[in-house]
CSV table of C-alpha atoms in Angstrom, one decimal:
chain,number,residue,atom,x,y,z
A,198,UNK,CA,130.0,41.8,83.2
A,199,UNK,CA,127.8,40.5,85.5
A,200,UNK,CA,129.2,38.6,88.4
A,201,UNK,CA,126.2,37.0,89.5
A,202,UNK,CA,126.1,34.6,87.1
A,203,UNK,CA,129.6,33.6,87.5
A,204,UNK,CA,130.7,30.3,89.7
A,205,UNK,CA,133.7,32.1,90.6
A,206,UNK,CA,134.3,35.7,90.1
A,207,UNK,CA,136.3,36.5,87.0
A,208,UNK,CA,139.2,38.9,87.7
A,209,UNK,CA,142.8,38.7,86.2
A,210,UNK,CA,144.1,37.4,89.1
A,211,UNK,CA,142.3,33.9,88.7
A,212,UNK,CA,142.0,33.4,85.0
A,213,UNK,CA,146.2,33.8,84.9
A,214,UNK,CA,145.6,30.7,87.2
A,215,UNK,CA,144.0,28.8,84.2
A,216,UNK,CA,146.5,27.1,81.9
A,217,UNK,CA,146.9,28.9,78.6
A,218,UNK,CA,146.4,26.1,75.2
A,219,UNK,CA,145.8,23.1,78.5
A,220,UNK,CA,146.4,20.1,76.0
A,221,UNK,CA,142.9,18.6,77.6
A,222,UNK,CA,140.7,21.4,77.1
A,223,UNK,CA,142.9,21.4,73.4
A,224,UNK,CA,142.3,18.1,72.4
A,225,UNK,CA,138.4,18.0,74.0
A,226,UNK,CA,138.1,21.1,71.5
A,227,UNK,CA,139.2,19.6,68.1
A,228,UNK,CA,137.7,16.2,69.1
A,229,UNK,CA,134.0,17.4,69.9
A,230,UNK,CA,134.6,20.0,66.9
A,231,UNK,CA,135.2,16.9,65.1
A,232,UNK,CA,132.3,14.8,66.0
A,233,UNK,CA,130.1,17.8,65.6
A,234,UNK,CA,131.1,17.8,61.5
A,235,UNK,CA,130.9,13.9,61.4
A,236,UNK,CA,127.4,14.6,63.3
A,237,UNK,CA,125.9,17.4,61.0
A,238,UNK,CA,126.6,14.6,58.1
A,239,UNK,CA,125.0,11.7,59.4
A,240,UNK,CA,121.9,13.1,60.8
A,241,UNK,CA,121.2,15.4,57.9
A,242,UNK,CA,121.7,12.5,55.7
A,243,UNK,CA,119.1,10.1,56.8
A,244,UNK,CA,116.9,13.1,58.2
A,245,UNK,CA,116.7,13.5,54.3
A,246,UNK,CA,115.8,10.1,53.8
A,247,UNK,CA,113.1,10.1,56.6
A,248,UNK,CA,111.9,13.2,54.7
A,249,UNK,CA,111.8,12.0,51.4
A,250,UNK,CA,110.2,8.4,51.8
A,251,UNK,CA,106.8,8.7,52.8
A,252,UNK,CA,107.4,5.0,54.0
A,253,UNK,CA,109.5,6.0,56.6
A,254,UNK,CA,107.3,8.3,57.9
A,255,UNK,CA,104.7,6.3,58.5
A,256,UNK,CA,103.8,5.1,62.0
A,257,UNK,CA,106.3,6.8,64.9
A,258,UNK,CA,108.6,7.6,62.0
A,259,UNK,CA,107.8,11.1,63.3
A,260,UNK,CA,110.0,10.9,66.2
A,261,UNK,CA,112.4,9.5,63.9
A,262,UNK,CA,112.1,13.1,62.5
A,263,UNK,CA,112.1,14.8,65.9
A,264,UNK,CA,115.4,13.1,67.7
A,265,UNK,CA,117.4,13.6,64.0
A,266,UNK,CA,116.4,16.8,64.2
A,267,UNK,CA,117.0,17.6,67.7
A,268,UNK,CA,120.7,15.8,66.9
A,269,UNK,CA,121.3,18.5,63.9
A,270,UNK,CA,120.6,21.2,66.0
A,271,UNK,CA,122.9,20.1,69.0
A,272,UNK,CA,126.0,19.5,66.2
A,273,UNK,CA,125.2,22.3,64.3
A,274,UNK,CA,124.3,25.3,66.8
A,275,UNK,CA,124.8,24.1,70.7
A,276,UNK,CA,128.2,22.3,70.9
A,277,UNK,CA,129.8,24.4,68.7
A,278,UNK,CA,128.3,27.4,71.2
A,279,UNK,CA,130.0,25.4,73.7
A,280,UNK,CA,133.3,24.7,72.1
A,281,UNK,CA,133.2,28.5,71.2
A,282,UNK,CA,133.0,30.0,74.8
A,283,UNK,CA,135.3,27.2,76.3
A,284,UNK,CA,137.7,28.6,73.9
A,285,UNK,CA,137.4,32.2,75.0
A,286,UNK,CA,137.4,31.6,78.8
A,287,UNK,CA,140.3,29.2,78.5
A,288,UNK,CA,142.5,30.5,75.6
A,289,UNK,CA,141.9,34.6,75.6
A,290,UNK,CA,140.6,35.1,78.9
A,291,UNK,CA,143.5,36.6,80.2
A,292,UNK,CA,142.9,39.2,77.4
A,293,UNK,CA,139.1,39.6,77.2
A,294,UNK,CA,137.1,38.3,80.3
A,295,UNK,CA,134.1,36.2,79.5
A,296,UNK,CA,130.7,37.2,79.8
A,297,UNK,CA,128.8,35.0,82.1
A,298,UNK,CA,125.8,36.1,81.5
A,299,UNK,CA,125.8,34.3,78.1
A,300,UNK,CA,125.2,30.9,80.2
A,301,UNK,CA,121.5,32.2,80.6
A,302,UNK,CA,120.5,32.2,77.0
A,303,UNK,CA,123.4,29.5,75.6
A,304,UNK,CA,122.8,26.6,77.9
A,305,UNK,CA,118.9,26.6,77.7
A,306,UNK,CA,119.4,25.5,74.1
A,307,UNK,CA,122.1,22.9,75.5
A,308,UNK,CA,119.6,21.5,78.0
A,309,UNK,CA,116.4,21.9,76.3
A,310,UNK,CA,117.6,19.6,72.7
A,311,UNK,CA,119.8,17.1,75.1
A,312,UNK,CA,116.8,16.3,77.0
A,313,UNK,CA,114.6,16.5,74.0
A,314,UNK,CA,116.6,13.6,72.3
A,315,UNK,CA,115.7,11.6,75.4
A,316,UNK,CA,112.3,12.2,75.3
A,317,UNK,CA,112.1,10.9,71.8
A,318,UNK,CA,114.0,7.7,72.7
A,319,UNK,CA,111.3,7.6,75.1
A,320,UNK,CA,108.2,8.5,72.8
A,321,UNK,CA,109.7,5.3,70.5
A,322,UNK,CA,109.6,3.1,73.7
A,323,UNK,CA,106.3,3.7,74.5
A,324,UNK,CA,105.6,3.2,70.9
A,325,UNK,CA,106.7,-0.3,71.0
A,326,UNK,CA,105.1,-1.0,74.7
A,327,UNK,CA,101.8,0.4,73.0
A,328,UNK,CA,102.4,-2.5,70.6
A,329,UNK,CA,103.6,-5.0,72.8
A,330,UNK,CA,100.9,-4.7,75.7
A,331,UNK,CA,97.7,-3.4,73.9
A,332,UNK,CA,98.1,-4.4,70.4
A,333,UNK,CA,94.3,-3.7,70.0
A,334,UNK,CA,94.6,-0.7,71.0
A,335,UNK,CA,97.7,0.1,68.9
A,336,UNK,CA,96.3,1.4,65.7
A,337,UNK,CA,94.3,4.2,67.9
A,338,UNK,CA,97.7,5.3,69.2
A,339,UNK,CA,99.6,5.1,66.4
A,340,UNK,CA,98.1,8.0,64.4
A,341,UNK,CA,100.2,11.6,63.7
A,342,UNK,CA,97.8,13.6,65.9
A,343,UNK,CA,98.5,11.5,69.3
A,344,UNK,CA,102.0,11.7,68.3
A,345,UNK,CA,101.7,15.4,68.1
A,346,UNK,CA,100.1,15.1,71.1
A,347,UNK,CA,103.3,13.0,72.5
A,348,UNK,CA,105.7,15.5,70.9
A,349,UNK,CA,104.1,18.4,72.7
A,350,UNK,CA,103.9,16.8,76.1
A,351,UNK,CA,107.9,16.2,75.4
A,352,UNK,CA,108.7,20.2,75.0
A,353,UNK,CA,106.8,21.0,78.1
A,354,UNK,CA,108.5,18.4,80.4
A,355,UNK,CA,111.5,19.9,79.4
A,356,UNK,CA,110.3,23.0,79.4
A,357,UNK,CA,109.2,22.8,82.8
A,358,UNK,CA,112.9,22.5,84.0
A,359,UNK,CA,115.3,24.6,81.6
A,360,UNK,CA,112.9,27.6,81.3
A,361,UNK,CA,112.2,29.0,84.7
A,362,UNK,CA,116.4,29.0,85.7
A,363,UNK,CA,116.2,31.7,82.4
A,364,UNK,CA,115.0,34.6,84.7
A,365,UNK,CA,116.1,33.3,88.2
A,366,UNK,CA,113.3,31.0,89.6
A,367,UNK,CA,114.0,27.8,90.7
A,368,UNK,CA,117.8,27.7,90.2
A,369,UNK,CA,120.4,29.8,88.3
A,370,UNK,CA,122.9,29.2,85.0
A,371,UNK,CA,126.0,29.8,85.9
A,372,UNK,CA,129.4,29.5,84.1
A,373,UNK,CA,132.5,27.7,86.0
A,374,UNK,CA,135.9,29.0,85.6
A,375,UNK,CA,136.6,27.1,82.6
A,376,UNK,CA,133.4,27.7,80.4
A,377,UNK,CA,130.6,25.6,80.7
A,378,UNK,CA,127.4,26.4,81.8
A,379,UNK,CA,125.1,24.4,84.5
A,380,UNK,CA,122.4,24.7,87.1
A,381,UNK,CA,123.3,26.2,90.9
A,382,UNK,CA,121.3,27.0,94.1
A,383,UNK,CA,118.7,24.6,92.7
A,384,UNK,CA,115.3,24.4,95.1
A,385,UNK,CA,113.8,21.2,96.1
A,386,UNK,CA,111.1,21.7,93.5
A,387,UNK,CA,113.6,22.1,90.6
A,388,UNK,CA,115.7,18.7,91.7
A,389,UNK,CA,112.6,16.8,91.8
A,390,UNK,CA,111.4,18.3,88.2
A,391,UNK,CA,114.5,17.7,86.3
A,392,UNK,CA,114.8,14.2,88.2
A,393,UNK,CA,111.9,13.1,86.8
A,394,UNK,CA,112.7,14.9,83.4
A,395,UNK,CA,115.9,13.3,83.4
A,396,UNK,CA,115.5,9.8,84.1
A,397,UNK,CA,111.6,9.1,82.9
A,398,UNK,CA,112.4,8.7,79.3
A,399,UNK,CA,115.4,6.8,80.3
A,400,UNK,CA,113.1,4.5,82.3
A,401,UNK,CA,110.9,4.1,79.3
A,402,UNK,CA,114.0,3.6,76.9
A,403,UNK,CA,115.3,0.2,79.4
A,404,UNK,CA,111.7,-1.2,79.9
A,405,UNK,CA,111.1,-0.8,75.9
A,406,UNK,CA,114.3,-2.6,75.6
A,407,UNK,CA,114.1,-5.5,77.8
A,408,UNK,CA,110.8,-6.0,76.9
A,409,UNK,CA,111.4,-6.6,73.1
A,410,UNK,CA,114.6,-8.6,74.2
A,411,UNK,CA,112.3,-11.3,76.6
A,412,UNK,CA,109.7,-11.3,73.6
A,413,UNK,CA,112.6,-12.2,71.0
A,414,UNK,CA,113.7,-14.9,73.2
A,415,UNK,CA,110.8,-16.4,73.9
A,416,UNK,CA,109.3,-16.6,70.2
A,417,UNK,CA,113.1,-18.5,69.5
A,418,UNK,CA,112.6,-20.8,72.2
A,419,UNK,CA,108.6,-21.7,71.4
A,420,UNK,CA,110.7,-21.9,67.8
A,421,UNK,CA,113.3,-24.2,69.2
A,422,UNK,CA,110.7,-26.5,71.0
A,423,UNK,CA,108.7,-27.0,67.8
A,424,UNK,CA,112.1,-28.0,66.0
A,425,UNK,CA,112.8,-30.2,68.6
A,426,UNK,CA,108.9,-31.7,68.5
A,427,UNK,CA,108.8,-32.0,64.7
A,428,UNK,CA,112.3,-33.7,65.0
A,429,UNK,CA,111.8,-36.5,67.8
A,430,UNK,CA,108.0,-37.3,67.0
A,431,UNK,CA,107.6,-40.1,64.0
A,432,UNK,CA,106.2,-39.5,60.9
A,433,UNK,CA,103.6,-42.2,61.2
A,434,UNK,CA,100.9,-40.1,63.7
A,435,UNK,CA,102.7,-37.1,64.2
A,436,UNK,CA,100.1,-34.6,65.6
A,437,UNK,CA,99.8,-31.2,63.9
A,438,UNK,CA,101.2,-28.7,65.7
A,439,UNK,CA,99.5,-25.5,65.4
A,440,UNK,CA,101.3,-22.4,63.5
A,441,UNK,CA,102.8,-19.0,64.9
A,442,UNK,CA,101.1,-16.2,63.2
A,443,UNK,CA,104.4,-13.8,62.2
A,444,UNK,CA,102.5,-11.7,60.6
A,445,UNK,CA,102.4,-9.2,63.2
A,446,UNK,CA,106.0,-9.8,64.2
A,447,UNK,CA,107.5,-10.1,60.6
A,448,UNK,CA,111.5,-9.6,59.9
A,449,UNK,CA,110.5,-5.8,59.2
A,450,UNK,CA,109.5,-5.5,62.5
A,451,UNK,CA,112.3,-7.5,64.0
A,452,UNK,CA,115.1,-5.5,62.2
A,453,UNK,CA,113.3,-1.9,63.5
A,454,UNK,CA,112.7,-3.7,67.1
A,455,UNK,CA,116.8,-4.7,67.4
A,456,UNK,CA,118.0,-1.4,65.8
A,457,UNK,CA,116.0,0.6,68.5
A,458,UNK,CA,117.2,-1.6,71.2
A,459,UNK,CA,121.1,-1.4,70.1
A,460,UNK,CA,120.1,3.2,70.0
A,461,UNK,CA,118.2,2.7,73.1
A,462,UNK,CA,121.3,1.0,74.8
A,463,UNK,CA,124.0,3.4,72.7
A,464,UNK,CA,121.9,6.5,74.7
A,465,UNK,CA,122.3,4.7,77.9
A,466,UNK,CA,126.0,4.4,78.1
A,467,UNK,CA,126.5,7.7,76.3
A,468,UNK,CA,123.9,10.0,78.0
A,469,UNK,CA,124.0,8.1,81.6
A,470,UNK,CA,127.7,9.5,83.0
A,471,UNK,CA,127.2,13.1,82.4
A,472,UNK,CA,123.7,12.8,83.9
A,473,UNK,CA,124.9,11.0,87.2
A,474,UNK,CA,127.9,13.7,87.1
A,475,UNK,CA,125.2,16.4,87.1
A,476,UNK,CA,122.8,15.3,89.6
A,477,UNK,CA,125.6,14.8,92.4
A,478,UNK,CA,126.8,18.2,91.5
A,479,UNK,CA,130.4,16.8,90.0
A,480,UNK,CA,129.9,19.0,86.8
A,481,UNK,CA,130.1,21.7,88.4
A,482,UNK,CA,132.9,20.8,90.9
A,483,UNK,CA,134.7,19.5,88.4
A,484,UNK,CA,134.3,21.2,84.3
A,485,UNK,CA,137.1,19.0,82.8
A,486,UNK,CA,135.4,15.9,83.5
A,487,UNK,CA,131.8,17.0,82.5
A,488,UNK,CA,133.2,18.3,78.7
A,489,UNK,CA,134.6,15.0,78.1
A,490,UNK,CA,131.1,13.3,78.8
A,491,UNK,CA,129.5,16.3,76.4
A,492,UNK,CA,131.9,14.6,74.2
A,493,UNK,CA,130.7,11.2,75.0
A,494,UNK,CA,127.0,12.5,74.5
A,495,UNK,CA,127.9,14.2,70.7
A,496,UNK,CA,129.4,10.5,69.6
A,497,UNK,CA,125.6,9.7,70.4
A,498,UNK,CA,124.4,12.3,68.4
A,499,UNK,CA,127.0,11.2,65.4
A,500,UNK,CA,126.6,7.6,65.6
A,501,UNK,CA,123.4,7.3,66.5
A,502,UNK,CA,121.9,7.8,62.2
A,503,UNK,CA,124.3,5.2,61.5
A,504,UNK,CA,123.0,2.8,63.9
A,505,UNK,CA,119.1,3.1,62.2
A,506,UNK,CA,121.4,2.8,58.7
A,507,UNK,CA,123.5,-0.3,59.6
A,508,UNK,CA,120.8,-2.4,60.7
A,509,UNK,CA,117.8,-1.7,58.9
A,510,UNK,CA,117.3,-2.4,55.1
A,511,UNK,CA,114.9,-0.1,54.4
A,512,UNK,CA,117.4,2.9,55.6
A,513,UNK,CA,120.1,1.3,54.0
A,514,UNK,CA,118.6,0.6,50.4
A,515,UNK,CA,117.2,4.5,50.5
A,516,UNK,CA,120.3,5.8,52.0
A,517,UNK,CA,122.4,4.2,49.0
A,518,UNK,CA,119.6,5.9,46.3
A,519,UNK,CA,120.2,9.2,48.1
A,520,UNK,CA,123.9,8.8,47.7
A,521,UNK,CA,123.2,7.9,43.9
A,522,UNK,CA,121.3,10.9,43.3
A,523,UNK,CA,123.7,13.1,44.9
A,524,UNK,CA,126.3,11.0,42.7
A,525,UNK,CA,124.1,11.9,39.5
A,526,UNK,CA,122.8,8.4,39.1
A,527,UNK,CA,119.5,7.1,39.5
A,528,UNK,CA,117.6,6.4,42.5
A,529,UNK,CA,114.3,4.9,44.0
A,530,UNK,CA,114.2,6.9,46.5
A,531,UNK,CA,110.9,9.1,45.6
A,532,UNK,CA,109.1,6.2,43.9
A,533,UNK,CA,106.4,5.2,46.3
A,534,UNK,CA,107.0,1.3,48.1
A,535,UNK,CA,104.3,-0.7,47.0
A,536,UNK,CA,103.3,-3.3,50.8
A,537,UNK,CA,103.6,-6.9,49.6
A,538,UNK,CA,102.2,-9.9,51.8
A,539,UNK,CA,105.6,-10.6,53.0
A,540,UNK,CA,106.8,-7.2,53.8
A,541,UNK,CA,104.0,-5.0,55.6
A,542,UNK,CA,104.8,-1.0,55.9
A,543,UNK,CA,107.0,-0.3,58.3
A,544,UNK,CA,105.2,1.1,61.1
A,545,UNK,CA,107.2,0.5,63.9
């Protein structure tokens, strides 16, 4: 085994130091093992739905695609890796000593889809600034090759951060005395890289979000106020007021606007602790209390499909034709959506 990627040299002296079956570490295990099978569920479920409805697809529905995808992967391949060597360092180390080395090639994956689901959080937020700010210009950027463009730029930001520690530049993986994995002897280069990994597409995420919430309120109140006009005015010479155009801020859009605001601020509270706990070093310093924000982090991943299924109809209708299918009955699901005047595509 290979010390040097070890926080603290593994010897039999102090893994006996480590509490055999510790009812934390126990209960974090079957907990995040839990979400993890609620996870793969949810996310392949409406993954399939994305993939089957070409009317989902359309517009950014491609990042859609990307942070499902990215949350499959993390419940299906990373957590469990996690859960996995936890297990081993905390339940048969004092039988087989762990190999530390694994960190280099297990925790890459870790970092590399965790920040990847930020960056397409982020990639949706600019979509909607796009739309917000330059609407003229919005039909230029919405097209699938800018956002391959977009998705591209995502993998080498992250890239940038989780690759280099792989072979020794910039920092080091390194594995604590309880199992997990995380950065050490970082250079000022590699704090600045990941800090601006970290927290850009979280910036983008709360500027997306309190944009489209001061834009909802003020289309209710010019609302209100032409209520209120309409009401007190008399009939006899009531001037006529002149109309809102909705049409390019129809219900559709309203319902995919709130339900990326409620994953937007669902991210925030779930992703925000373990990053604060990593960039002030506490994971490290202290393992038990960074799992349990992994843990926090995977009810993201879990909960995050049903979010986009809750409180948009178009998910929900083909969600419910997928779940007929499966059932043996019939669904709608790969008949193509014919756009009404009422209802426009769903572009985001």
């Amino acid at each position: 085994m290979d010390e040097s990627f070890c926080m603290v040299p593994f010897n039999r002296s102090n893994l006996t130091a480590i509490p055999v079956q510790d009812p934390a570490i126990l209960a974090w295990s079957y907990l995040t093992g839990a979400l993890c099978m609620i996870g793969i569920v949810t996310n392949l479920t409406v993954l399939s739905v994305v993939c089957a409805s070409p009317q989902l697809r359309k517009g950014a529905g491609i990042f859609i695609e990307h942070l499902l995808f990215c949350h499959l992967a993390l419940c299906l391949i990373a957590f469990p890796m996690i859960i996995s060597r936890v297990y081993e360092t905390t339940i048969t180390a004092t039988t087989n000593i762990p190999s530390c080395s694994s960190c280099r090639y297990q925790h890459i994956l870790h970092v590399l889809l965790n920040n990847l689901v930020n960056w397409s959080d982020g990639m949706l937020a600019v979509n909607r600034l796009v739309a917000i700010y330059y609407p003229s210009k919005f039909r230029t950027f919405n097209r699938r090759p800018v956002h391959y463009v977009c998705i591209v730029f995502c993998w080498l930001c992250t890239l940038a951060y989780s690759f280099p520690p792989l072979f020794g530049h910039l920092a080091q993986y390194k594995m604590s005395p309880l199992g997990t994995c995380g950065f050490t002897n970082g250079t000022r280069t590699f704090v600045v890289i990941m800090y601006l990994d970290t927290f850009s597409p979280i910036v983008l995420a709360v500027w997306a979000g309190w944009v489209i919430i001061r834009r909802g309120r003020t289309r209710n109140q010019v609302a209100t106020m032409r209520r209120c006009i309409q009401r007190d005015l008399p009939l006899y010479g009531r001037p006529s007021l002149p109309s809102i155009n909705t049409n390019s801020f129809n219900e559709r859009q309203k319902r995919t606007s709130k339900m990326l605001v409620t994953s937007f601020a669902f991210t925030l509270a779930c992703q925000l602790p373990q990053y604060v706990t990593m960039l002030t070093n506490h994971s490290s310093r202290h393992p038990r209390m960074a799992v349990w924000f992994w843990c926090l982090a995977v009810v993201q991943f879990a909960a995050t499909p049903i979010i986009f299924v809750v409180m948009n109809h178009d998910y929900q209708r083909l969600t419910m034709d997928l779940l007929k299918r499966l059932r043996g009955g019939s669904g709608s699901m790969a008949r193509p959506v014919t756009p009404t005047k009422t209802a426009a595509p769903n572009k985001f």
